[in-house]
mmCIF file of C-alpha atoms in Angstrom:
data_model
loop_
_atom_site.group_PDB
_atom_site.id
_atom_site.type_symbol
_atom_site.label_atom_id
_atom_site.label_comp_id
_atom_site.label_asym_id
_atom_site.label_seq_id
_atom_site.Cartn_x
_atom_site.Cartn_y
_atom_site.Cartn_z
ATOM 1 C CA MET M 268 -16.397 56.282 -57.133
ATOM 2 C CA ASN M 269 -13.415 56.472 -59.797
ATOM 3 C CA ALA M 270 -9.889 55.035 -59.254
ATOM 4 C CA LEU M 271 -8.696 58.097 -59.246
ATOM 5 C CA ALA M 272 -11.297 59.113 -56.605
ATOM 6 C CA ALA M 273 -10.971 56.018 -54.392
ATOM 7 C CA THR M 274 -6.913 56.594 -54.660
ATOM 8 C CA ASN M 275 -7.174 59.607 -53.511
ATOM 9 C CA ARG M 276 -9.358 58.804 -50.406
ATOM 10 C CA ASN M 277 -7.371 55.755 -49.988
ATOM 11 C CA PHE M 278 -4.425 58.150 -49.523
ATOM 12 C CA LYS M 279 -6.350 60.882 -47.690
ATOM 13 C CA LEU M 280 -6.872 58.135 -45.065
ATOM 14 C CA ALA M 281 -3.450 56.853 -45.124
ATOM 15 C CA ALA M 282 -2.142 60.697 -44.217
ATOM 16 C CA ARG M 283 -4.782 60.849 -41.549
ATOM 17 C CA LEU M 284 -3.288 57.660 -39.982
ATOM 18 C CA LEU M 285 0.301 59.482 -40.225
ATOM 19 C CA GLY M 286 -0.759 62.240 -38.586
ATOM 20 C CA LEU M 287 0.955 63.933 -41.432
ATOM 21 C CA ASP M 288 0.914 67.730 -41.816
ATOM 22 C CA SER M 289 -1.774 69.269 -44.526
ATOM 23 C CA LYS M 290 0.982 70.747 -46.592
ATOM 24 C CA LEU M 291 2.905 67.377 -47.205
ATOM 25 C CA GLU M 292 -0.082 65.143 -47.264
ATOM 26 C CA ARG M 293 -0.618 68.034 -50.046
ATOM 27 C CA SER M 294 2.622 67.897 -52.526
ATOM 28 C CA LEU M 295 2.947 64.220 -51.317
ATOM 29 C CA LEU M 296 -0.736 64.390 -54.149
ATOM 30 C CA ILE M 297 0.061 66.761 -56.703
ATOM 31 C CA PRO M 298 2.048 65.314 -59.426
ATOM 32 C CA PHE M 299 5.460 66.429 -60.183
ATOM 33 C CA ARG M 300 4.786 66.708 -63.805
ATOM 34 C CA GLU M 301 2.180 66.059 -66.560
ATOM 35 C CA ILE M 302 2.708 65.848 -70.187
ATOM 36 C CA LYS M 303 0.531 65.750 -72.953
ATOM 37 C CA VAL M 304 1.951 65.508 -76.725
ATOM 38 C CA GLU M 305 0.740 65.780 -80.498
ATOM 39 C CA CYS M 306 2.220 62.398 -82.265
ATOM 40 C CA THR M 307 2.056 62.850 -86.272
ATOM 41 C CA ILE M 308 2.498 59.809 -88.331
ATOM 42 C CA PRO M 309 2.140 59.423 -92.132
ATOM 43 C CA LYS M 310 -0.205 56.060 -92.715
ATOM 44 C CA ASP M 311 0.948 52.964 -94.575
ATOM 45 C CA ASP M 312 -2.073 54.448 -97.364
ATOM 46 C CA GLY M 313 0.213 57.841 -97.051
ATOM 47 C CA THR M 314 -2.267 60.079 -95.492
ATOM 48 C CA LEU M 315 -1.443 61.517 -92.090
ATOM 49 C CA ALA M 316 -2.633 61.100 -88.440
ATOM 50 C CA SER M 317 -2.293 62.717 -85.476
ATOM 51 C CA TYR M 318 -2.470 60.904 -81.273
ATOM 52 C CA VAL M 319 -2.207 62.799 -78.772
ATOM 53 C CA GLY M 320 0.843 60.544 -76.505
ATOM 54 C CA PHE M 321 0.796 61.770 -72.392
ATOM 55 C CA ARG M 322 3.414 61.024 -69.815
ATOM 56 C CA VAL M 323 1.932 61.805 -66.033
ATOM 57 C CA GLN M 324 5.093 61.973 -63.548
ATOM 58 C CA HIS M 325 4.268 61.641 -59.933
ATOM 59 C CA ASP M 326 6.945 61.323 -57.344
ATOM 60 C CA ASN M 327 10.573 61.191 -57.259
ATOM 61 C CA ALA M 328 11.297 61.562 -53.753
ATOM 62 C CA ARG M 329 12.445 58.167 -53.443
ATOM 63 C CA GLY M 330 13.883 57.107 -57.093
ATOM 64 C CA PRO M 331 13.308 57.661 -60.454
ATOM 65 C CA MET M 332 9.701 57.359 -61.858
ATOM 66 C CA LYS M 333 8.685 54.258 -62.917
ATOM 67 C CA GLY M 334 5.694 53.222 -64.561
ATOM 68 C CA GLY M 335 3.609 51.542 -68.149
ATOM 69 C CA ILE M 336 2.785 53.077 -70.965
ATOM 70 C CA ARG M 337 -0.497 51.835 -72.587
ATOM 71 C CA TYR M 338 -1.978 52.159 -75.861
ATOM 72 C CA HIS M 339 -5.735 52.250 -75.522
ATOM 73 C CA PRO M 340 -8.289 54.633 -78.067
ATOM 74 C CA GLU M 341 -10.591 55.620 -74.615
ATOM 75 C CA VAL M 342 -6.742 56.748 -72.516
ATOM 76 C CA ASP M 343 -8.789 58.572 -69.582
ATOM 77 C CA PRO M 344 -6.996 61.057 -67.600
ATOM 78 C CA ASP M 345 -8.542 60.744 -64.856
ATOM 79 C CA GLU M 346 -7.794 56.943 -64.484
ATOM 80 C CA VAL M 347 -3.612 57.899 -65.690
ATOM 81 C CA ASN M 348 -3.716 60.116 -62.737
ATOM 82 C CA ALA M 349 -4.676 57.529 -61.273
ATOM 83 C CA LEU M 350 -2.518 54.700 -61.852
ATOM 84 C CA ALA M 351 1.220 56.855 -61.240
ATOM 85 C CA GLN M 352 0.182 57.805 -58.194
ATOM 86 C CA LEU M 353 -0.862 54.431 -56.918
ATOM 87 C CA MET M 354 2.416 53.291 -58.400
ATOM 88 C CA THR M 355 4.656 56.036 -56.207
ATOM 89 C CA TRP M 356 2.587 54.261 -53.100
ATOM 90 C CA LYS M 357 3.229 50.363 -55.070
ATOM 91 C CA THR M 358 6.574 50.681 -55.336
ATOM 92 C CA ALA M 359 7.762 52.470 -51.475
ATOM 93 C CA VAL M 360 4.959 49.479 -50.565
ATOM 94 C CA ALA M 361 7.895 46.846 -52.381
ATOM 95 C CA ASN M 362 10.761 49.065 -51.037
ATOM 96 C CA ILE M 363 12.468 49.388 -54.059
ATOM 97 C CA PRO M 364 14.102 53.284 -55.201
ATOM 98 C CA TYR M 365 11.833 53.866 -57.728
ATOM 99 C CA GLY M 366 8.556 56.675 -57.854
ATOM 100 C CA GLY M 367 5.514 56.463 -60.071
ATOM 101 C CA ALA M 368 4.818 57.594 -63.777
ATOM 102 C CA LYS M 369 2.148 56.387 -65.992
ATOM 103 C CA GLY M 370 0.907 57.312 -69.708
ATOM 104 C CA GLY M 371 0.718 56.271 -73.212
ATOM 105 C CA ILE M 372 -1.360 56.840 -76.405
ATOM 106 C CA GLY M 373 -4.567 57.396 -77.151
ATOM 107 C CA CYS M 374 -4.680 54.910 -80.262
ATOM 108 C CA ASP M 375 -6.499 51.446 -80.768
ATOM 109 C CA PRO M 376 -3.056 49.123 -80.932
ATOM 110 C CA ALA M 377 -5.172 46.284 -83.359
ATOM 111 C CA GLU M 378 -6.507 49.458 -86.007
ATOM 112 C CA LEU M 379 -2.738 49.741 -86.560
ATOM 113 C CA SER M 380 -0.024 48.100 -89.186
ATOM 114 C CA ILE M 381 2.955 47.181 -87.068
ATOM 115 C CA SER M 382 4.733 50.035 -89.052
ATOM 116 C CA GLU M 383 2.104 52.105 -88.161
ATOM 117 C CA LEU M 384 2.795 51.437 -84.024
ATOM 118 C CA GLU M 385 7.399 51.980 -84.338
ATOM 119 C CA ARG M 386 6.199 54.917 -86.357
ATOM 120 C CA LEU M 387 3.912 56.214 -84.036
ATOM 121 C CA THR M 388 5.720 54.535 -80.636
ATOM 122 C CA ARG M 389 9.119 56.239 -82.722
ATOM 123 C CA VAL M 390 7.481 60.307 -82.824
ATOM 124 C CA PHE M 391 6.296 60.217 -79.803
ATOM 125 C CA THR M 392 9.667 58.530 -78.170
ATOM 126 C CA GLN M 393 11.254 61.871 -79.884
ATOM 127 C CA LYS M 394 8.585 64.390 -78.349
ATOM 128 C CA ILE M 395 9.294 63.000 -74.324
ATOM 129 C CA HIS M 396 13.145 62.167 -75.058
ATOM 130 C CA ASP M 397 14.427 64.514 -73.010
ATOM 131 C CA LEU M 398 11.582 63.949 -70.135
ATOM 132 C CA VAL M 399 12.790 60.039 -69.455
ATOM 133 C CA GLY M 400 15.600 58.455 -68.622
ATOM 134 C CA VAL M 401 17.933 55.838 -66.489
ATOM 135 C CA HIS M 402 17.830 57.916 -64.149
ATOM 136 C CA THR M 403 14.534 60.295 -64.688
ATOM 137 C CA ASP M 404 11.795 58.001 -65.888
ATOM 138 C CA VAL M 405 12.034 54.201 -66.582
ATOM 139 C CA PRO M 406 8.550 52.825 -69.445
ATOM 140 C CA ALA M 407 7.672 49.514 -69.110
ATOM 141 C CA PRO M 408 4.721 47.332 -71.301
ATOM 142 C CA ASP M 409 0.813 47.962 -70.327
ATOM 143 C CA MET M 410 -2.321 47.790 -72.001
ATOM 144 C CA GLY M 411 -1.801 47.821 -75.516
ATOM 145 C CA THR M 412 2.520 47.700 -75.906
ATOM 146 C CA GLY M 413 4.576 44.281 -75.018
ATOM 147 C CA PRO M 414 8.556 43.760 -75.723
ATOM 148 C CA GLN M 415 8.862 44.945 -79.256
ATOM 149 C CA THR M 416 6.913 48.290 -77.721
ATOM 150 C CA MET M 417 9.416 48.585 -75.533
ATOM 151 C CA ALA M 418 12.546 47.944 -78.155
ATOM 152 C CA TRP M 419 11.393 51.077 -80.433
ATOM 153 C CA ILE M 420 11.641 53.609 -77.929
ATOM 154 C CA LEU M 421 14.911 51.375 -76.290
ATOM 155 C CA ASP M 422 16.375 52.547 -80.013
ATOM 156 C CA GLU M 423 15.103 55.946 -80.715
ATOM 157 C CA TYR M 424 15.601 57.445 -77.162
ATOM 158 C CA SER M 425 19.285 55.594 -77.637
ATOM 159 C CA LYS M 426 19.656 58.137 -80.809
ATOM 160 C CA PHE M 427 19.429 60.637 -78.702
ATOM 161 C CA HIS M 428 21.097 59.266 -75.925
ATOM 162 C CA GLY M 429 23.165 56.248 -76.745
ATOM 163 C CA TYR M 430 23.073 52.786 -75.868
ATOM 164 C CA SER M 431 20.752 53.144 -73.190
ATOM 165 C CA PRO M 432 19.410 49.449 -71.940
ATOM 166 C CA ALA M 433 17.803 50.328 -68.632
ATOM 167 C CA VAL M 434 15.726 53.329 -70.144
ATOM 168 C CA VAL M 435 13.062 51.052 -70.371
ATOM 169 C CA THR M 436 12.319 47.730 -69.205
ATOM 170 C CA GLY M 437 10.189 44.590 -69.859
ATOM 171 C CA LYS M 438 12.140 44.518 -73.287
ATOM 172 C CA PRO M 439 13.196 41.753 -75.672
ATOM 173 C CA ILE M 440 15.424 38.613 -73.541
ATOM 174 C CA ASP M 441 18.043 39.751 -76.685
ATOM 175 C CA LEU M 442 18.487 43.834 -76.136
ATOM 176 C CA GLY M 443 18.434 43.136 -72.045
ATOM 177 C CA GLY M 444 15.583 42.014 -70.863
ATOM 178 C CA SER M 445 15.111 39.558 -67.813
ATOM 179 C CA LEU M 446 14.304 36.291 -67.342
ATOM 180 C CA GLY M 447 11.437 35.971 -65.141
ATOM 181 C CA ARG M 448 9.947 39.387 -66.205
ATOM 182 C CA ASP M 449 7.206 37.769 -68.258
ATOM 183 C CA ALA M 450 5.327 34.995 -65.271
ATOM 184 C CA ALA M 451 7.307 38.189 -62.745
ATOM 185 C CA THR M 452 3.567 39.452 -62.284
ATOM 186 C CA GLY M 453 1.614 36.551 -62.035
ATOM 187 C CA ARG M 454 4.377 34.758 -59.458
ATOM 188 C CA GLY M 455 4.060 37.856 -57.301
ATOM 189 C CA VAL M 456 0.385 36.661 -57.151
ATOM 190 C CA LEU M 457 1.385 33.523 -55.775
ATOM 191 C CA PHE M 458 4.144 34.696 -53.494
ATOM 192 C CA ALA M 459 1.980 37.158 -52.007
ATOM 193 C CA THR M 460 -1.065 34.531 -51.695
ATOM 194 C CA GLU M 461 1.251 31.803 -49.935
ATOM 195 C CA ALA M 462 2.532 34.754 -48.099
ATOM 196 C CA LEU M 463 -1.009 36.000 -46.084
ATOM 197 C CA LEU M 464 -2.533 31.824 -46.059
ATOM 198 C CA ASN M 465 0.613 30.991 -43.831
ATOM 199 C CA GLU M 466 -0.754 34.087 -41.954
ATOM 200 C CA TYR M 467 -3.763 31.521 -41.594
ATOM 201 C CA GLY M 468 -2.202 28.790 -41.001
ATOM 202 C CA LYS M 469 -2.736 27.302 -44.809
ATOM 203 C CA SER M 470 -1.076 26.795 -47.192
ATOM 204 C CA ILE M 471 -1.870 26.893 -51.419
ATOM 205 C CA SER M 472 -2.261 22.824 -51.470
ATOM 206 C CA GLY M 473 -6.632 21.937 -51.815
ATOM 207 C CA GLN M 474 -7.327 25.705 -51.766
ATOM 208 C CA ARG M 475 -10.221 26.394 -54.818
ATOM 209 C CA VAL M 476 -9.138 29.209 -56.746
ATOM 210 C CA VAL M 477 -11.432 31.416 -59.296
ATOM 211 C CA ILE M 478 -9.214 33.968 -61.444
ATOM 212 C CA GLN M 479 -11.333 36.746 -63.419
ATOM 213 C CA GLY M 480 -8.644 37.332 -65.814
ATOM 214 C CA PHE M 481 -6.341 34.965 -68.503
ATOM 215 C CA GLY M 482 -4.250 37.621 -69.905
ATOM 216 C CA ASN M 483 -0.868 37.837 -68.703
ATOM 217 C CA VAL M 484 -1.401 37.861 -65.679
ATOM 218 C CA GLY M 485 -4.198 35.684 -64.961
ATOM 219 C CA SER M 486 -3.061 33.028 -66.542
ATOM 220 C CA TRP M 487 1.024 32.878 -65.203
ATOM 221 C CA ALA M 488 -0.972 33.093 -61.930
ATOM 222 C CA ALA M 489 -3.293 30.048 -62.353
ATOM 223 C CA GLN M 490 -0.127 27.761 -63.640
ATOM 224 C CA LEU M 491 1.782 28.402 -61.000
ATOM 225 C CA ILE M 492 -0.938 27.768 -58.055
ATOM 226 C CA SER M 493 -1.817 24.469 -60.137
ATOM 227 C CA GLU M 494 1.454 23.591 -60.053
ATOM 228 C CA ASN M 495 1.355 24.430 -55.948
ATOM 229 C CA GLY M 496 -1.439 22.274 -55.500
ATOM 230 C CA GLY M 497 -4.281 24.736 -56.177
ATOM 231 C CA LYS M 498 -7.571 24.095 -57.530
ATOM 232 C CA VAL M 499 -8.331 26.697 -59.563
ATOM 233 C CA VAL M 500 -12.286 25.668 -60.270
ATOM 234 C CA ALA M 501 -13.897 28.517 -62.896
ATOM 235 C CA VAL M 502 -11.367 30.733 -65.299
ATOM 236 C CA SER M 503 -12.914 34.112 -67.500
ATOM 237 C CA ASP M 504 -11.613 36.273 -70.108
ATOM 238 C CA ILE M 505 -12.279 38.305 -72.551
ATOM 239 C CA THR M 506 -14.607 35.052 -74.959
ATOM 240 C CA GLY M 507 -15.953 34.244 -71.774
ATOM 241 C CA ALA M 508 -16.493 32.363 -68.613
ATOM 242 C CA ILE M 509 -15.901 28.799 -67.944
ATOM 243 C CA LYS M 510 -16.037 26.493 -64.775
ATOM 244 C CA ASN M 511 -15.169 23.242 -63.165
ATOM 245 C CA SER M 512 -15.666 22.360 -59.780
ATOM 246 C CA ASN M 513 -12.776 19.658 -59.961
ATOM 247 C CA GLY M 514 -10.867 22.401 -60.793
ATOM 248 C CA ILE M 515 -9.719 23.465 -64.562
ATOM 249 C CA ASP M 516 -6.376 20.892 -65.968
ATOM 250 C CA ILE M 517 -4.431 24.732 -66.795
ATOM 251 C CA PRO M 518 -1.667 22.947 -69.023
ATOM 252 C CA ALA M 519 -4.172 21.581 -71.476
ATOM 253 C CA LEU M 520 -6.573 25.338 -71.315
ATOM 254 C CA LEU M 521 -2.914 27.142 -71.767
ATOM 255 C CA LYS M 522 -2.697 25.127 -74.942
ATOM 256 C CA HIS M 523 -6.720 25.801 -76.283
ATOM 257 C CA VAL M 524 -6.085 29.811 -74.912
ATOM 258 C CA LYS M 525 -2.914 29.749 -77.397
ATOM 259 C CA GLU M 526 -4.057 28.183 -79.962
ATOM 260 C CA THR M 527 -8.062 30.051 -80.521
ATOM 261 C CA ARG M 528 -7.133 33.130 -78.056
ATOM 262 C CA GLY M 529 -9.147 33.036 -75.559
ATOM 263 C CA VAL M 530 -10.852 30.537 -72.377
ATOM 264 C CA ARG M 531 -14.600 30.189 -75.166
ATOM 265 C CA GLY M 532 -14.829 26.286 -76.805
ATOM 266 C CA PHE M 533 -13.015 25.070 -74.005
ATOM 267 C CA HIS M 534 -14.027 21.211 -73.785
ATOM 268 C CA GLY M 535 -12.709 20.268 -69.740
ATOM 269 C CA ALA M 536 -15.400 22.866 -68.066
ATOM 270 C CA ASP M 537 -18.520 24.204 -68.456
ATOM 271 C CA VAL M 538 -19.804 27.696 -69.386
ATOM 272 C CA ILE M 539 -20.996 30.234 -66.582
ATOM 273 C CA GLY M 540 -22.015 33.757 -67.354
ATOM 274 C CA PRO M 541 -19.431 36.055 -67.159
ATOM 275 C CA LYS M 542 -20.496 38.289 -64.033
ATOM 276 C CA SER M 543 -21.111 35.172 -62.353
ATOM 277 C CA ILE M 544 -17.614 33.994 -62.399
ATOM 278 C CA LEU M 545 -16.270 36.761 -59.157
ATOM 279 C CA VAL M 546 -19.589 35.087 -56.896
ATOM 280 C CA GLU M 547 -18.565 31.350 -57.813
ATOM 281 C CA ASP M 548 -17.954 29.654 -54.510
ATOM 282 C CA CYS M 549 -13.918 29.269 -53.289
ATOM 283 C CA ASP M 550 -11.877 29.502 -51.274
ATOM 284 C CA ILE M 551 -9.560 33.093 -53.524
ATOM 285 C CA LEU M 552 -11.333 35.354 -55.901
ATOM 286 C CA ILE M 553 -7.908 36.570 -57.948
ATOM 287 C CA PRO M 554 -9.735 39.897 -59.613
ATOM 288 C CA ALA M 555 -7.023 39.991 -62.620
ATOM 289 C CA ALA M 556 -8.264 42.134 -65.104
ATOM 290 C CA LEU M 557 -9.894 45.655 -65.164
ATOM 291 C CA GLY M 558 -10.999 47.814 -62.071
ATOM 292 C CA GLY M 559 -13.405 48.755 -60.713
ATOM 293 C CA VAL M 560 -15.083 44.946 -60.676
ATOM 294 C CA ILE M 561 -16.245 44.295 -57.187
ATOM 295 C CA ASN M 562 -18.747 46.268 -56.087
ATOM 296 C CA ARG M 563 -21.839 47.094 -53.880
ATOM 297 C CA GLU M 564 -24.397 45.520 -56.641
ATOM 298 C CA ASN M 565 -21.807 42.348 -56.474
ATOM 299 C CA ALA M 566 -20.245 41.887 -53.447
ATOM 300 C CA ASN M 567 -22.778 40.861 -51.089
ATOM 301 C CA ASP M 568 -22.853 37.767 -53.264
ATOM 302 C CA ILE M 569 -18.721 37.226 -53.163
ATOM 303 C CA LYS M 570 -18.717 33.907 -51.102
ATOM 304 C CA ALA M 571 -14.405 33.495 -51.555
ATOM 305 C CA LYS M 572 -12.847 33.459 -48.123
ATOM 306 C CA PHE M 573 -9.650 35.618 -49.859
ATOM 307 C CA ILE M 574 -9.561 38.099 -52.239
ATOM 308 C CA ILE M 575 -6.123 38.566 -54.056
ATOM 309 C CA GLU M 576 -5.801 41.642 -55.930
ATOM 310 C CA ALA M 577 -3.747 40.875 -60.049
ATOM 311 C CA ALA M 578 -5.536 43.743 -60.967
ATOM 312 C CA ASN M 579 -4.589 47.560 -60.517
ATOM 313 C CA HIS M 580 -7.769 49.069 -58.637
ATOM 314 C CA PRO M 581 -10.429 46.078 -58.959
ATOM 315 C CA THR M 582 -12.549 46.962 -55.128
ATOM 316 C CA ASP M 583 -14.364 50.167 -55.026
ATOM 317 C CA PRO M 584 -14.356 51.717 -51.229
ATOM 318 C CA GLU M 585 -18.235 50.637 -50.623
ATOM 319 C CA ALA M 586 -17.205 47.087 -51.934
ATOM 320 C CA ASP M 587 -14.600 47.023 -49.393
ATOM 321 C CA GLU M 588 -16.685 47.999 -46.770
ATOM 322 C CA ILE M 589 -19.327 44.956 -47.078
ATOM 323 C CA LEU M 590 -17.296 42.382 -47.194
ATOM 324 C CA ALA M 591 -15.087 44.003 -44.361
ATOM 325 C CA LYS M 592 -17.809 43.352 -42.705
ATOM 326 C CA LYS M 593 -18.562 39.576 -44.032
ATOM 327 C CA GLY M 594 -14.379 39.124 -42.875
ATOM 328 C CA VAL M 595 -13.643 38.324 -46.133
ATOM 329 C CA VAL M 596 -9.970 39.305 -46.525
ATOM 330 C CA ILE M 597 -8.579 41.731 -49.288
ATOM 331 C CA LEU M 598 -4.800 41.308 -50.454
ATOM 332 C CA PRO M 599 -4.102 44.457 -51.531
ATOM 333 C CA ASP M 600 -3.603 45.804 -55.350
ATOM 334 C CA ILE M 601 -0.847 47.922 -54.268
ATOM 335 C CA TYR M 602 1.163 44.880 -52.693
ATOM 336 C CA ALA M 603 -0.131 41.793 -54.346
ATOM 337 C CA ASN M 604 0.172 42.723 -57.727
ATOM 338 C CA SER M 605 3.843 44.410 -57.045
ATOM 339 C CA GLY M 606 5.442 41.442 -58.702
ATOM 340 C CA GLY M 607 5.869 43.105 -61.678
ATOM 341 C CA VAL M 608 7.265 46.262 -61.446
ATOM 342 C CA THR M 609 9.430 44.551 -58.715
ATOM 343 C CA VAL M 610 11.414 42.490 -61.699
ATOM 344 C CA SER M 611 11.399 45.703 -63.923
ATOM 345 C CA TYR M 612 13.546 46.960 -60.920
ATOM 346 C CA PHE M 613 15.655 43.768 -61.120
ATOM 347 C CA GLU M 614 16.226 44.260 -64.471
ATOM 348 C CA TRP M 615 17.000 48.317 -64.348
ATOM 349 C CA VAL M 616 19.603 46.294 -61.733
ATOM 350 C CA GLN M 617 20.977 44.358 -64.607
ATOM 351 C CA ASN M 618 21.042 46.771 -67.473
ATOM 352 C CA ILE M 619 22.792 49.356 -65.206
ATOM 353 C CA GLN M 620 25.802 46.846 -63.902
ATOM 354 C CA GLY M 621 26.076 44.789 -67.508
ATOM 355 C CA PHE M 622 25.365 41.537 -65.356
ATOM 356 C CA MET M 623 22.466 39.572 -66.500
ATOM 357 C CA TRP M 624 20.953 37.214 -63.747
ATOM 358 C CA ASP M 625 19.419 33.431 -64.285
ATOM 359 C CA GLU M 626 16.123 32.684 -64.270
ATOM 360 C CA GLU M 627 16.760 31.125 -60.207
ATOM 361 C CA LYS M 628 18.054 34.592 -58.463
ATOM 362 C CA VAL M 629 14.974 36.721 -59.400
ATOM 363 C CA ASN M 630 12.199 34.200 -58.646
ATOM 364 C CA ASP M 631 14.409 33.977 -55.139
ATOM 365 C CA GLU M 632 15.270 37.384 -55.525
ATOM 366 C CA LEU M 633 11.151 37.951 -55.876
ATOM 367 C CA ARG M 634 10.616 35.545 -52.938
ATOM 368 C CA THR M 635 12.971 37.655 -50.372
ATOM 369 C CA TYR M 636 10.857 41.089 -51.664
ATOM 370 C CA MET M 637 7.146 39.811 -50.944
ATOM 371 C CA THR M 638 7.946 37.642 -47.773
ATOM 372 C CA ARG M 639 9.635 40.798 -46.718
ATOM 373 C CA GLY M 640 6.843 43.579 -48.001
ATOM 374 C CA PHE M 641 3.659 41.239 -46.550
ATOM 375 C CA LYS M 642 5.551 42.071 -43.299
ATOM 376 C CA ALA M 643 5.934 45.153 -43.585
ATOM 377 C CA VAL M 644 2.043 45.686 -44.210
ATOM 378 C CA LYS M 645 1.204 43.261 -41.459
ATOM 379 C CA GLU M 646 3.080 45.516 -39.570
ATOM 380 C CA MET M 647 1.540 48.761 -40.276
ATOM 381 C CA CYS M 648 -1.505 47.117 -39.500
ATOM 382 C CA LYS M 649 -0.737 46.632 -35.589
ATOM 383 C CA THR M 650 0.693 50.073 -35.536
ATOM 384 C CA HIS M 651 -2.714 51.936 -36.534
ATOM 385 C CA ASP M 652 -4.844 48.794 -36.126
ATOM 386 C CA CYS M 653 -6.124 48.761 -39.713
ATOM 387 C CA ASP M 654 -7.480 46.438 -42.091
ATOM 388 C CA LEU M 655 -4.497 44.965 -44.537
ATOM 389 C CA ARG M 656 -5.521 47.652 -47.206
ATOM 390 C CA MET M 657 -4.660 51.003 -45.087
ATOM 391 C CA GLY M 658 -1.553 48.313 -43.793
ATOM 392 C CA ALA M 659 -0.657 48.943 -47.253
ATOM 393 C CA PHE M 660 -1.280 52.701 -48.041
ATOM 394 C CA THR M 661 0.373 53.987 -44.817
ATOM 395 C CA LEU M 662 3.746 52.048 -45.690
ATOM 396 C CA GLY M 663 4.057 53.283 -48.703
ATOM 397 C CA VAL M 664 3.204 57.159 -47.798
ATOM 398 C CA ASN M 665 5.068 57.071 -45.271
ATOM 399 C CA ARG M 666 7.936 55.479 -47.386
ATOM 400 C CA VAL M 667 7.635 58.851 -49.624
ATOM 401 C CA ALA M 668 6.674 61.608 -47.022
ATOM 402 C CA ARG M 669 10.104 59.867 -44.873
ATOM 403 C CA ALA M 670 12.014 60.494 -47.873
ATOM 404 C CA THR M 671 10.429 63.968 -49.209
ATOM 405 C CA VAL M 672 10.871 65.349 -46.049
ATOM 406 C CA LEU M 673 15.172 64.165 -46.031
ATOM 407 C CA ARG M 674 15.345 65.915 -48.405
ATOM 408 C CA GLY M 675 13.634 69.499 -47.603
ATOM 409 C CA TRP M 676 10.732 69.213 -50.205
ATOM 410 C CA GLU M 677 8.246 69.394 -48.029
ATOM 411 C CA ALA M 678 7.580 72.893 -47.454
#
């Protein structure tokens, strides 16, 4: 089942639990707008190249739409629709005043020079500048993009609309980016994990943790978990997978990854097969890479007691059912990885106010939002007698549905 089918399935289950009217259900599912544009640029060698840029704006009942822009050669429209929809429910679960969006350009950023990437970003911004905005749709970095991409979008957008730092988040600090944004998703994973363990009378300290994916989210989660007494026993990235049952020295691994661009070759752990990372013996499994990695083929072999979904849609519905029967507790993506969009909201607020926060305030506010969010999810679990995934989905869908009805949009 692909990401869109799985997301639609979860939405429909939540809508049924909430008893939503069929017309309202249909209106919540249909995207507000889908944008597709041609982006032609001169390459460094003087030839012209065309790329397809897109933006799916899913829902704006609760506020401006929000979501990443990805640069990837195999951009899948179904997946982008699914991720735009997930952002709608995620921002509602986090209880921040946004809707959901997602977009990007079908290109391989590794094959483009910095100047070509800049030209492509500026042309894309020129094509969509009147459809995004501080109070309309606020992009952010995603796969293949980063603070520099956001800086180019900000600059190009500002040529048409005046200086508007709040039009994108995830910017460089020098252009109004927020302190704490880089670590936000990983830190949110830490706070979410602490909130879940607290329900079982446990703490992070002493827990054996496996992290699949050692990019921004996975590496920050590993660093923060180890600082709080957790024992990271295995990690993987695109270069390979490593394991040390006594706990990996995370500061040493971070230094190694910075120097070699991957976990492969790290001397403080043994090499294991990349596919075996998900079925290693541990207390907590954190998938922090691609979607669909936990499925019916490996779900029976998973030994973790808790799964914290730091990636988007890492567990497919069939695996959900298998793991539920085994008693594995899954903390769903639309809550567990919402730290990034929450601190993006803080960045947007700081830009609008023209008043920047120190990092301690950002982290304290993030802890408050993540803790409050978990309590709200648990309340929905009790109300509807459901698991955490449906608790999160019913919470998000219910908040969007209420806003939609209050605005008179449900007909």
